[in-house]
């Protein structure tokens, strides 16, 4: 269920052809009513179906946040297991397309704070497919956040079946000198920074978290114990960002392995401006990652 | 209080500098408050016009004002249970002056040109992000605005460039904002969906969210006893948002001076009104709130209906729901060709039989309020204004980096 997913083929063309392939009983265009899109999704899951609902962007999820946080996430707990909510909430996240303040946000970090929800943030086609398969099988409510600027990305996927479990990060690039932790589109910015560091003779290890709840603490800590230097990069506002959670965990559990404070690079604490130059300044880029490492670790 | 404009007595000479006259639009002259002045007893179809046409006689004369008659099918009423009865609804007859008609037509032409040129700028990648154009909806916009009085409030959604202009923001400032420049009306920070002006609260991107805002604006006006109304617009797609119904209830309960206006252009992005709405008669969706449907392509019908609604609300009867039955020629936005969910024949049909500018031209000519030369001059002027606005957008500077942090917080006292 979702807005313009059927006849229109999806606002981001993700569900193009689905209506023809699966028919109108399974692919349903809804009115513009986010609360009931999620709410009815929760309800139909409670009664035995395994629905997938789409919120056109994560910005509009705010209209349905009560249904996500208070209902999807909590009904199993409150009923002590009598009900479950096997619901996948697909949505589009991120900015950088000059869509201005109310259309450029990334709230997956907020949802990642909620017990009872799982949150996926794939950065590549391979990861998106593997995680989505896992999401469909999962009996819990899942927020599946696809980045709007990554839809054009192409990548190899094997012909054989595979799936990726939640809570398993992926080391996208191995290195011994510094750890860069990122997720979603920032994974690619991190890889750019790694290329720049290589020119300076430093090898960065880039870890793509792939999911925020649960997130793969062990892979991150193992890397930090090896490199002793870490920067966490995320697109959403730095204040209250999930990078704070990660940084705090690292310093709690690997304090003695750190050569300096955990560095964090996040979105500037401003609403997203429309103007392209201003907008770009507010979103993390590889230069800021390099500078953060230089500031904290002198490299 | 609006200063009453000076109307010329007698017939006007069409060879006067029509472009100067055309752009002197005085908004909000209520139809009913026109005082008498020499009127020629003209019927809708005058002999003089057709005589002029066939004889090839170039020099035409126009009148200073005319009475018009609307067909009864331009309105439909929905009686509610809150507020007073609607009676027989808005009048089907009225008066319109040459100045008013010229003013309305000029605004419609200005909007048409602005939207068309903005599309070009988007293809040049000067305008980025989203661009939602309102070509085809000009009569709904201008007809409504022309019936409001200074100080009346207005809030709408993202298909907002037309209203931004009628609310008083220049084409130049709009184009510059679309281009993200520092000379734009939001200094480049807002873009297409976030244009604002005096008594004009945007430009809103979140579908339906502007409706509770409109109820709140109406609340302030009632609280402060301003005597003004808030026109709160939303589309057929937004009409199914829960918060719209919450706003209806609060407005009716507290008798807020809110005119809810559904711009029904038949499509919410790619979903037609009949595929999204169990009840696509949007003027009835206020249920207990009385409603009126109006032919949105007829600028005089929209104007008359709006005036009547405003009077009703100002008299303390609480809110109304108006549905403007209109159409958008282009797709939802620049990324939507508008072809996958409707036929080219349908779009062409509306362009040919229900184009708001053409309808206005026909009315103006039939009422002998404008000449075809004047109409041409206005269109040319509108095109020129839009071109100059494009130049202005091109040559204006980007906002400085420090603007990134400007206006996040504010304090009345430093």
XYZ file of C-alpha atoms in Angstrom:
713
model
C 0.000 0.000 0.000
C 1.229 3.435 -0.732
C 0.696 6.657 -2.600
C 1.042 6.386 -6.380
C 2.840 3.025 -6.149
C 0.557 1.278 -8.610
C -0.604 2.983 -11.764
C 1.998 5.733 -11.499
C 4.775 3.251 -10.862
C 6.019 4.894 -7.682
C 7.247 8.402 -6.979
C 10.818 7.103 -7.328
C 9.866 4.415 -9.869
C 10.689 1.675 -7.389
C 7.400 -0.165 -7.931
C 7.234 0.297 -11.684
C 5.620 -2.775 -13.246
C 4.416 -4.148 -9.919
C 0.758 -3.519 -10.667
C 0.981 -5.515 -13.873
C 2.922 -8.310 -12.247
C 1.057 -8.663 -8.981
C -2.365 -7.193 -9.717
C -4.547 -4.630 -7.985
C -5.388 -6.812 -5.009
C -1.786 -6.846 -3.911
C -0.581 -3.464 -5.162
C -2.871 -0.780 -3.797
C -2.771 2.937 -4.443
C -3.885 4.749 -1.327
C -5.195 8.241 -0.682
C -2.757 10.745 0.793
C -3.333 9.591 4.341
C -0.121 8.544 6.066
C -1.699 7.825 9.437
C -4.056 5.255 8.011
C -1.505 3.914 5.536
C 0.663 2.862 8.463
C -2.247 2.284 10.848
C -4.102 0.010 8.457
C -0.803 -1.674 7.721
C -0.397 -2.369 11.420
C -3.980 -3.550 11.677
C -3.792 -5.909 8.744
C -0.543 -7.318 10.105
C -2.144 -7.879 13.504
C -4.897 -9.852 11.825
C -2.549 -12.092 9.896
C -1.218 -10.524 6.680
C 2.377 -9.497 6.000
C 1.980 -6.062 4.468
C 4.534 -3.701 2.996
C 3.543 -0.046 3.191
C 5.307 2.857 1.599
C 5.647 6.360 2.978
C 6.653 8.507 0.047
C 9.427 10.098 2.072
C 10.567 9.893 5.674
C 9.558 13.552 5.993
C 5.921 12.484 5.690
C 6.419 9.715 8.228
C 5.909 12.409 10.846
C 2.222 12.390 9.971
C 2.187 8.697 10.892
C 4.767 8.674 13.679
C 2.245 7.731 16.321
C 1.239 4.645 14.388
C 4.877 3.689 13.896
C 6.179 4.359 17.394
C 3.168 3.754 19.610
C 1.468 0.991 17.718
C 3.672 -0.900 15.306
C 6.577 -0.961 17.752
C 4.705 -1.727 20.962
C 1.764 -3.992 20.329
C 3.706 -7.195 20.707
C 5.238 -6.029 23.956
C 2.053 -4.679 25.464
C 0.155 -7.847 24.621
C 2.990 -9.957 25.957
C 3.385 -11.731 22.653
C -0.268 -12.318 21.763
C 0.074 -10.231 18.634
C 2.907 -9.470 16.254
C 3.306 -6.815 13.609
C 5.192 -8.219 10.622
C 5.125 -4.924 8.771
C 7.723 -3.423 6.445
C 7.532 0.346 6.172
C 9.509 1.346 3.118
C 10.443 4.991 2.878
C 12.822 7.402 1.170
C 15.306 9.395 3.167
C 17.985 12.005 2.748
C 18.599 15.366 1.165
C 20.880 17.000 -1.340
C 18.283 17.388 -4.073
C 17.356 20.977 -3.267
C 13.933 19.981 -2.053
C 14.156 22.490 0.830
C 13.662 22.132 4.554
C 10.622 19.885 4.897
C 11.596 17.433 2.155
C 15.278 16.804 2.860
C 15.420 15.181 6.269
C 16.742 11.877 7.564
C 14.896 10.673 10.657
C 16.044 7.067 10.689
C 18.117 7.911 13.770
C 14.944 8.887 15.655
C 13.263 5.595 14.796
C 16.443 3.732 15.725
C 15.844 4.806 19.335
C 12.565 2.932 19.567
C 12.535 -0.528 21.123
C 10.410 -2.849 19.048
C 11.403 -1.320 15.695
C 14.157 -2.393 13.351
C 15.768 0.110 11.031
C 17.640 -0.608 7.805
C 19.735 1.931 5.897
C 21.281 0.213 2.863
C 23.884 1.999 0.779
C 24.275 -0.298 -2.232
C 22.007 -2.372 -4.474
C 23.516 -5.578 -3.100
C 22.812 -4.528 0.476
C 19.345 -3.213 -0.356
C 18.250 -6.505 -1.868
C 19.779 -8.667 0.815
C 18.353 -6.586 3.624
C 14.932 -6.336 2.020
C 14.681 -10.090 1.766
C 15.524 -10.337 5.435
C 12.983 -7.624 6.206
C 10.195 -9.457 4.441
C 10.890 -12.593 6.429
C 11.148 -10.759 9.726
C 8.099 -10.912 11.980
C 8.772 -7.482 13.442
C 7.995 -3.956 12.235
C 10.809 -2.604 10.107
C 11.557 0.856 8.837
C 13.416 0.394 5.557
C 15.022 3.711 4.632
C 16.222 4.029 1.038
C 18.282 7.116 0.200
C 16.770 9.234 -2.548
C 20.088 10.015 -4.210
C 21.115 6.345 -4.344
C 18.263 5.171 -6.554
C 20.358 5.798 -9.631
C 23.176 3.610 -8.361
C 23.822 0.358 -10.154
C 25.572 -2.658 -8.709
C 26.101 -6.363 -9.134
C 23.787 -8.792 -7.393
C 24.323 -12.533 -7.574
C 21.831 -14.785 -9.300
C 21.778 -17.132 -6.343
C 19.598 -16.340 -3.393
C 21.221 -14.454 -0.550
C 20.048 -12.367 2.325
C 21.727 -10.075 4.806
C 20.826 -10.278 8.488
C 20.077 -7.127 10.417
C 22.832 -6.114 12.823
C 25.663 -7.054 10.490
C 27.808 -4.203 9.245
C 29.909 -4.461 6.105
C 33.542 -3.454 5.816
C 33.486 -1.726 2.480
C 37.193 -1.013 2.523
C 39.897 -2.507 4.727
C 42.638 -0.420 6.322
C 44.825 -0.136 9.383
C 45.233 3.562 10.068
C 41.790 4.948 10.722
C 38.197 3.747 10.967
C 35.392 5.603 9.269
C 31.918 4.496 10.356
C 29.054 5.552 8.109
C 25.694 4.491 6.748
C 23.413 5.161 3.813
C 24.734 7.726 1.363
C 27.468 8.819 3.736
C 29.134 5.446 3.131
C 30.053 6.723 -0.315
C 31.287 10.023 1.065
C 33.395 8.012 3.496
C 34.871 6.033 0.609
C 35.753 9.305 -1.124
C 37.511 10.438 2.027
C 39.341 7.111 2.153
C 40.611 7.674 -1.386
C 41.879 11.102 -0.381
C 43.573 9.654 2.705
C 45.284 7.026 0.585
C 46.969 9.789 -1.388
C 48.356 11.014 1.914
C 49.619 7.541 2.696
C 46.911 6.570 5.173
C 44.701 3.506 4.820
C 41.186 3.977 6.080
C 38.816 1.191 7.037
C 35.286 2.116 5.971
C 32.491 0.394 7.845
C 28.983 0.600 6.446
C 26.560 -0.097 9.314
C 23.731 -1.184 6.945
C 21.246 -1.280 9.832
C 20.841 1.119 12.771
C 18.661 -1.035 14.949
C 20.199 -3.400 15.674
C 23.656 -2.054 14.797
C 26.864 -4.068 14.626
C 28.821 -2.898 17.611
C 31.378 -5.689 17.451
C 32.621 -4.943 13.958
C 33.073 -1.301 14.850
C 34.900 -2.011 18.127
C 37.159 -4.575 16.503
C 38.159 -2.018 13.908
C 38.784 0.696 16.493
C 40.991 -1.660 18.499
C 43.036 -2.115 15.340
C 43.264 1.471 14.083
C 42.897 3.486 17.324
C 41.316 6.354 15.376
C 37.669 6.681 14.415
C 35.288 9.154 12.825
C 31.551 8.588 12.570
C 29.791 10.203 9.620
C 26.073 10.677 9.153
C 23.862 12.962 7.102
C 21.301 13.989 9.684
C 21.887 16.870 12.106
C 24.881 16.240 14.330
C 23.002 17.163 17.478
C 21.059 14.110 18.548
C 22.356 12.081 15.644
C 22.964 8.374 15.869
C 26.676 9.101 15.634
C 26.414 10.203 19.261
C 25.176 6.757 20.222
C 28.021 5.111 18.305
C 30.681 7.465 19.636
C 29.476 6.974 23.177
C 29.541 3.198 22.842
C 33.062 3.271 21.407
C 34.427 5.397 24.216
C 32.621 3.261 26.807
C 33.956 -0.040 25.517
C 37.198 0.783 23.757
C 38.412 3.823 25.657
C 41.954 2.543 26.105
C 42.276 1.816 22.412
C 41.613 5.384 21.346
C 44.422 7.780 20.439
C 42.053 10.702 20.722
C 38.380 11.564 21.077
C 35.952 9.916 18.677
C 35.350 12.333 15.830
C 31.842 12.999 14.543
C 30.829 14.583 11.280
C 27.146 15.287 10.838
C 24.767 17.592 9.064
C 25.063 21.195 10.218
C 22.383 22.139 12.716
C 20.276 24.112 10.234
C 17.039 23.411 8.378
C 17.930 22.418 4.840
C 18.094 25.546 2.675
C 16.814 25.501 -0.902
C 19.819 27.246 -2.480
C 22.243 24.627 -3.811
C 25.456 26.129 -2.477
C 24.042 26.602 1.003
C 22.548 23.122 0.991
C 25.829 21.492 -0.001
C 27.608 23.318 2.811
C 25.237 21.760 5.338
C 25.774 18.144 4.249
C 28.945 16.238 5.245
C 31.586 15.889 2.556
C 34.964 14.194 2.366
C 36.839 17.397 3.226
C 35.069 17.641 6.551
C 35.906 14.016 7.324
C 39.587 14.663 6.590
C 39.527 17.772 8.752
C 37.855 15.965 11.656
C 40.560 13.296 11.600
C 43.235 15.924 11.434
C 41.728 17.852 14.345
C 41.318 14.831 16.621
C 44.264 12.664 15.658
C 46.705 14.952 13.881
C 46.698 12.913 10.693
C -10.720 50.735 4.598
C -10.118 50.451 0.853
C -9.991 53.836 -0.827
C -12.570 53.746 -3.566
C -10.872 54.138 -6.952
C -11.828 56.902 -9.282
C -13.889 55.450 -12.092
C -13.990 57.238 -15.346
C -17.359 58.460 -16.447
C -18.667 57.526 -19.806
C -17.080 55.407 -22.447
C -13.403 54.828 -22.522
C -11.317 55.235 -25.586
C -9.585 52.013 -26.382
C -6.593 53.841 -27.820
C -5.582 55.013 -24.381
C -2.378 53.525 -23.091
C -3.977 50.245 -22.290
C -0.947 48.576 -20.750
C -0.726 51.223 -18.033
C -4.384 50.758 -17.284
C -4.122 47.021 -17.471
C -1.533 46.697 -14.748
C -3.186 49.046 -12.283
C -5.042 46.325 -10.476
C -6.821 47.380 -7.335
C -7.426 44.234 -5.383
C -10.425 43.531 -3.302
C -13.037 45.836 -4.692
C -16.147 44.075 -3.515
C -18.674 43.674 -6.214
C -21.541 44.819 -4.102
C -19.909 48.012 -3.016
C -19.653 49.555 -6.439
C -21.544 52.762 -6.530
C -23.561 53.772 -9.518
C -22.072 55.514 -12.459
C -23.209 55.797 -16.043
C -23.939 52.315 -17.268
C -24.743 51.299 -20.755
C -27.574 48.769 -20.756
C -25.531 46.088 -22.435
C -26.612 42.575 -22.806
C -24.071 39.792 -22.734
C -24.090 39.592 -26.512
C -23.831 43.090 -27.879
C -24.500 43.972 -31.436
C -21.780 46.592 -31.519
C -18.971 44.111 -31.060
C -20.020 41.786 -33.831
C -20.700 44.775 -36.056
C -17.166 45.954 -35.402
C -15.759 42.532 -36.165
C -17.488 42.039 -39.481
C -17.078 45.550 -40.728
C -13.337 45.412 -40.065
C -13.701 48.729 -38.334
C -10.522 48.939 -36.257
C -11.322 51.545 -33.693
C -13.389 49.957 -30.945
C -14.835 51.592 -27.903
C -15.238 49.927 -24.547
C -17.432 50.640 -21.572
C -16.397 51.451 -18.041
C -18.455 48.671 -16.537
C -20.921 46.018 -17.481
C -23.494 43.754 -15.948
C -22.998 40.063 -16.475
C -25.116 36.993 -16.055
C -23.760 33.617 -15.114
C -25.320 30.293 -15.974
C -26.926 28.570 -13.026
C -24.606 25.586 -13.410
C -21.575 27.548 -12.192
C -22.556 26.877 -8.567
C -23.719 23.931 -6.503
C -24.648 24.201 -2.843
C -24.301 21.904 0.130
C -26.350 22.838 3.138
C -24.618 22.054 6.399
C -25.867 22.087 9.941
C -23.504 24.727 11.295
C -23.809 28.396 10.409
C -26.734 29.987 8.655
C -28.585 28.512 5.711
C -27.060 29.229 2.322
C -30.357 30.371 0.856
C -30.094 30.523 -2.891
C -26.344 30.961 -2.838
C -24.270 33.562 -4.659
C -26.042 35.785 -7.182
C -25.933 34.865 -10.849
C -25.786 38.478 -11.885
C -23.228 41.098 -11.117
C -21.295 44.081 -12.242
C -17.702 44.284 -13.254
C -15.717 47.331 -14.240
C -13.274 47.610 -17.077
C -10.513 48.249 -14.574
C -11.368 45.149 -12.581
C -11.657 42.951 -15.633
C -8.438 44.252 -17.103
C -6.735 43.834 -13.778
C -7.871 40.243 -13.416
C -6.906 39.340 -16.940
C -3.485 40.929 -16.490
C -2.851 38.866 -13.382
C -3.942 35.686 -15.120
C -1.671 36.423 -18.054
C 1.201 37.242 -15.705
C 0.786 33.920 -13.910
C 0.550 31.973 -17.159
C 3.791 33.520 -18.426
C 5.604 33.173 -15.108
C 4.838 29.466 -14.916
C 5.766 28.856 -18.529
C 9.125 30.626 -18.223
C 9.833 28.942 -14.895
C 9.519 25.598 -16.656
C 12.154 26.696 -19.148
C 14.483 27.759 -16.330
C 13.990 24.367 -14.726
C 15.038 22.583 -17.896
C 18.136 24.798 -17.924
C 18.800 23.509 -14.390
C 18.657 27.018 -12.953
C 15.639 25.999 -10.938
C 16.182 22.725 -9.059
C 14.270 20.452 -6.742
C 10.525 20.583 -7.186
C 8.493 22.873 -9.417
C 4.710 22.570 -9.389
C 3.027 24.761 -11.960
C -0.556 25.991 -12.013
C -1.230 26.591 -15.715
C -4.934 26.015 -16.216
C -5.895 27.175 -12.730
C -5.485 30.914 -13.259
C -9.164 31.847 -12.993
C -9.541 30.035 -9.682
C -6.574 31.903 -8.287
C -7.277 35.379 -9.594
C -11.056 35.192 -9.219
C -10.662 34.314 -5.555
C -8.020 36.908 -4.838
C -10.004 39.681 -6.547
C -12.837 39.217 -4.062
C -10.718 39.588 -0.944
C -10.058 42.798 0.960
C -6.681 44.103 2.138
C -5.746 42.319 5.347
C -7.522 39.086 4.506
C -5.186 36.159 5.036
C -4.317 33.323 2.697
C -2.433 30.063 2.962
C -2.020 27.396 0.347
C 0.083 24.349 -0.593
C 3.023 23.925 -2.943
C 1.354 24.853 -6.249
C 1.667 28.386 -5.029
C 3.380 30.674 -7.533
C 0.097 32.130 -8.763
C -1.136 33.062 -5.306
C 2.273 34.383 -4.361
C 1.940 36.887 -7.167
C -1.683 37.825 -6.450
C -0.715 38.330 -2.822
C 1.645 41.055 -3.946
C 5.041 39.449 -4.585
C 6.536 40.547 -7.902
C 7.236 38.124 -10.724
C 10.901 39.121 -10.421
C 11.131 38.164 -6.767
C 9.342 34.887 -7.406
C 11.607 33.943 -10.290
C 14.698 34.881 -8.272
C 13.522 32.709 -5.389
C 12.870 29.802 -7.726
C 16.452 30.237 -8.885
C 17.656 30.218 -5.279
C 19.091 33.721 -5.407
C 19.543 36.224 -2.619
C 17.066 38.577 -4.311
C 14.293 36.000 -4.029
C 11.366 36.561 -1.694
C 12.782 33.998 0.747
C 16.371 35.042 0.032
C 17.004 31.700 -1.650
C 16.329 29.678 1.498
C 12.830 28.508 0.604
C 12.468 27.720 -3.075
C 9.323 26.970 -5.051
C 7.296 25.462 -2.220
C 8.189 28.121 0.350
C 7.213 31.525 -1.013
C 5.689 33.989 1.437
C 4.413 37.551 1.578
C 2.281 39.940 3.604
C -0.802 38.134 4.935
C 0.386 35.152 2.918
C 1.691 32.137 4.756
C 3.048 30.095 1.879
C 3.733 27.855 0.007
C 3.689 24.588 2.083
C 5.243 21.272 1.148
C 3.633 18.824 3.547
C 0.296 17.835 2.036
C -2.590 18.975 4.201
C -0.459 20.457 6.965
C -1.347 23.996 5.899
C -5.020 23.428 6.765
C -4.656 23.397 10.552
C -2.334 26.382 10.120
C -5.138 28.193 8.281
C -7.574 27.448 11.092
C -5.044 28.966 13.472
C -4.608 32.084 11.385
C -8.391 32.459 11.341
C -8.362 31.989 15.108
C -6.012 34.931 15.597
C -8.173 37.119 13.436
C -11.263 36.230 15.411
C -9.416 36.707 18.699
C -8.157 40.124 17.631
C -11.520 41.035 16.083
C -9.939 42.117 12.837
C -12.979 41.333 10.729
C -10.691 39.546 8.288
C -10.987 35.998 6.997
C -8.377 33.366 6.294
C -8.613 31.549 2.985
C -7.140 28.082 3.514
C -6.441 26.183 0.297
C -5.679 22.534 -0.315
C -6.061 20.096 -3.181
C -8.181 17.083 -3.964
C -5.350 14.846 -2.801
C -4.965 16.668 0.501
C -8.702 16.480 1.079
C -8.197 12.967 2.488
C -5.683 13.988 5.139
C -6.939 13.491 8.675
C -5.724 16.860 9.851
C -8.057 18.573 7.378
C -11.029 17.105 9.214
C -9.585 18.100 12.546
C -9.369 21.660 11.227
C -12.958 21.508 9.939
C -14.223 20.490 13.344
C -12.328 23.111 15.281
C -13.309 25.865 12.833
C -16.972 24.932 12.964
C -17.022 24.455 16.721
C -15.322 27.765 17.450
C -16.863 29.597 14.464
C -13.505 30.541 13.036
C -13.538 32.930 10.059
C -11.986 30.345 7.776
C -12.850 29.785 4.128
C -11.627 26.295 3.315
C -10.998 26.062 -0.423
C -10.407 22.763 -2.182
C -8.659 23.296 -5.523
C -9.943 20.222 -7.257
C -7.814 19.828 -10.352
C -8.914 16.186 -10.571
C -5.508 14.635 -9.797
C -3.394 14.182 -6.704
C -0.010 13.580 -8.336
C -0.837 10.507 -10.411
C -4.048 9.471 -8.714
C -7.370 10.779 -9.962
C -9.907 12.101 -7.484
C -12.226 9.162 -8.120
C -9.403 6.731 -7.293
C -8.438 8.468 -4.079
C -11.740 9.604 -2.639
C -14.807 7.690 -1.657
C -16.586 11.048 -1.983
C -15.010 13.298 -4.603
C -17.627 15.978 -4.033
C -15.164 17.945 -1.981
C -17.533 20.810 -1.217
C -19.609 18.339 0.808
C -16.677 16.906 2.736
C -17.083 19.484 5.477
C -20.301 17.602 6.139
C -21.793 19.809 8.835
C -20.020 22.825 7.326
C -21.985 24.301 4.403
C -20.248 24.115 1.077
C -20.265 25.547 -2.413
C -18.934 24.145 -5.653
C -17.898 26.631 -8.318
C -16.740 26.366 -11.921
C -13.098 27.212 -11.346
C -12.429 28.139 -14.949
C -14.833 31.088 -14.910
C -13.124 34.024 -13.231
C -16.366 35.945 -12.683
C -18.055 32.938 -11.108
C -15.125 32.381 -8.760
C -15.019 36.047 -7.853
C -18.726 36.248 -7.159
C -18.757 33.044 -5.151
C -15.749 34.123 -3.083
C -17.302 37.482 -2.317
C -20.477 35.820 -1.194
C -18.552 33.327 0.979
C -16.479 36.099 2.517
C -19.613 38.053 3.410
C -21.163 34.960 4.967
C -18.085 34.304 7.080
C -17.596 37.930 8.064
C -21.171 37.989 9.326
C -20.035 35.506 11.994
C -21.523 32.325 10.564
C -18.340 30.290 10.898
C -16.473 28.473 8.153
C -17.441 27.390 4.671
C -15.942 24.850 2.303
C -15.571 25.965 -1.308
C -14.560 23.597 -4.066
C -13.037 25.155 -7.164
C -13.508 22.746 -10.037
C -10.433 23.362 -12.113
C -7.649 21.604 -14.052
C -3.881 21.608 -14.348
C -2.402 21.320 -17.826
C 0.994 20.127 -16.741
C 1.881 17.099 -14.703
C 2.119 17.237 -10.939
C 5.652 18.614 -11.130
C 8.475 18.884 -13.630
C 9.374 15.249 -13.042
C 5.889 14.138 -14.027
C 4.942 14.387 -17.706
C 1.305 14.033 -16.672
C 0.639 11.448 -19.342
C 0.686 8.112 -17.600
C -2.557 8.654 -15.713
C -4.629 10.798 -18.067
C -5.134 11.022 -21.793
C -3.726 13.674 -24.084
C -7.251 14.064 -25.410
C -8.506 15.051 -21.998
C -5.819 17.694 -21.530
C -6.353 19.017 -25.038
C -10.103 19.104 -24.449
C -9.765 21.326 -21.408
C -7.298 23.614 -23.169
C -9.740 24.035 -26.002
C -13.038 24.316 -24.197
C -12.272 25.458 -20.642
C -9.122 27.519 -20.773
C -9.459 30.214 -18.109
C -7.630 32.913 -20.048
C -9.623 32.280 -23.197
C -12.845 32.321 -21.198
C -11.855 35.614 -19.610
C -11.016 37.089 -23.008
C -14.383 36.001 -24.371
C -16.163 37.512 -21.396
C -14.204 40.759 -21.665
C -14.936 41.083 -25.371
C -18.589 40.138 -25.050
C -19.064 42.621 -22.230
C -17.230 45.214 -24.268
C -14.828 45.837 -21.424
C -11.654 45.194 -23.395
C -10.592 45.131 -27.009
C -8.636 42.359 -28.648
C -5.732 44.765 -29.155
C -5.646 45.425 -25.427
C -5.718 41.718 -24.731
C -2.783 41.188 -27.053
C -0.900 44.043 -25.414
C -1.452 42.556 -21.975
C -0.185 39.162 -23.075
C 2.869 40.780 -24.611
C 3.473 42.762 -21.458
C 3.187 39.636 -19.320
C 5.701 37.840 -21.494
C 8.078 40.770 -21.234
C 7.750 40.901 -17.466
C 8.469 37.202 -17.198
C 11.505 37.525 -19.486
C 12.864 40.377 -17.415
C 12.312 38.261 -14.325
C 14.341 35.456 -15.894
C 17.161 37.914 -16.609
C 16.935 39.166 -13.050
C 17.120 35.618 -11.722
C 20.145 34.855 -13.903
C 22.056 37.955 -12.902
C 21.218 37.983 -9.190
C 23.797 36.765 -6.683
C 23.597 33.624 -4.589
C 22.983 34.110 -0.886
C 26.203 34.480 1.149
C 27.445 31.467 3.177
C 26.529 33.164 6.463
C 22.857 32.977 5.475
C 22.994 29.262 6.280
C 22.570 30.137 9.945
C 20.325 33.154 9.543
C 16.816 33.106 11.005
C 16.890 29.832 12.862
C 16.019 31.564 16.117
C 14.579 34.967 16.821
C 13.980 37.145 19.801
C 11.905 40.283 20.060
C 14.469 41.660 22.440
C 18.133 41.387 21.618
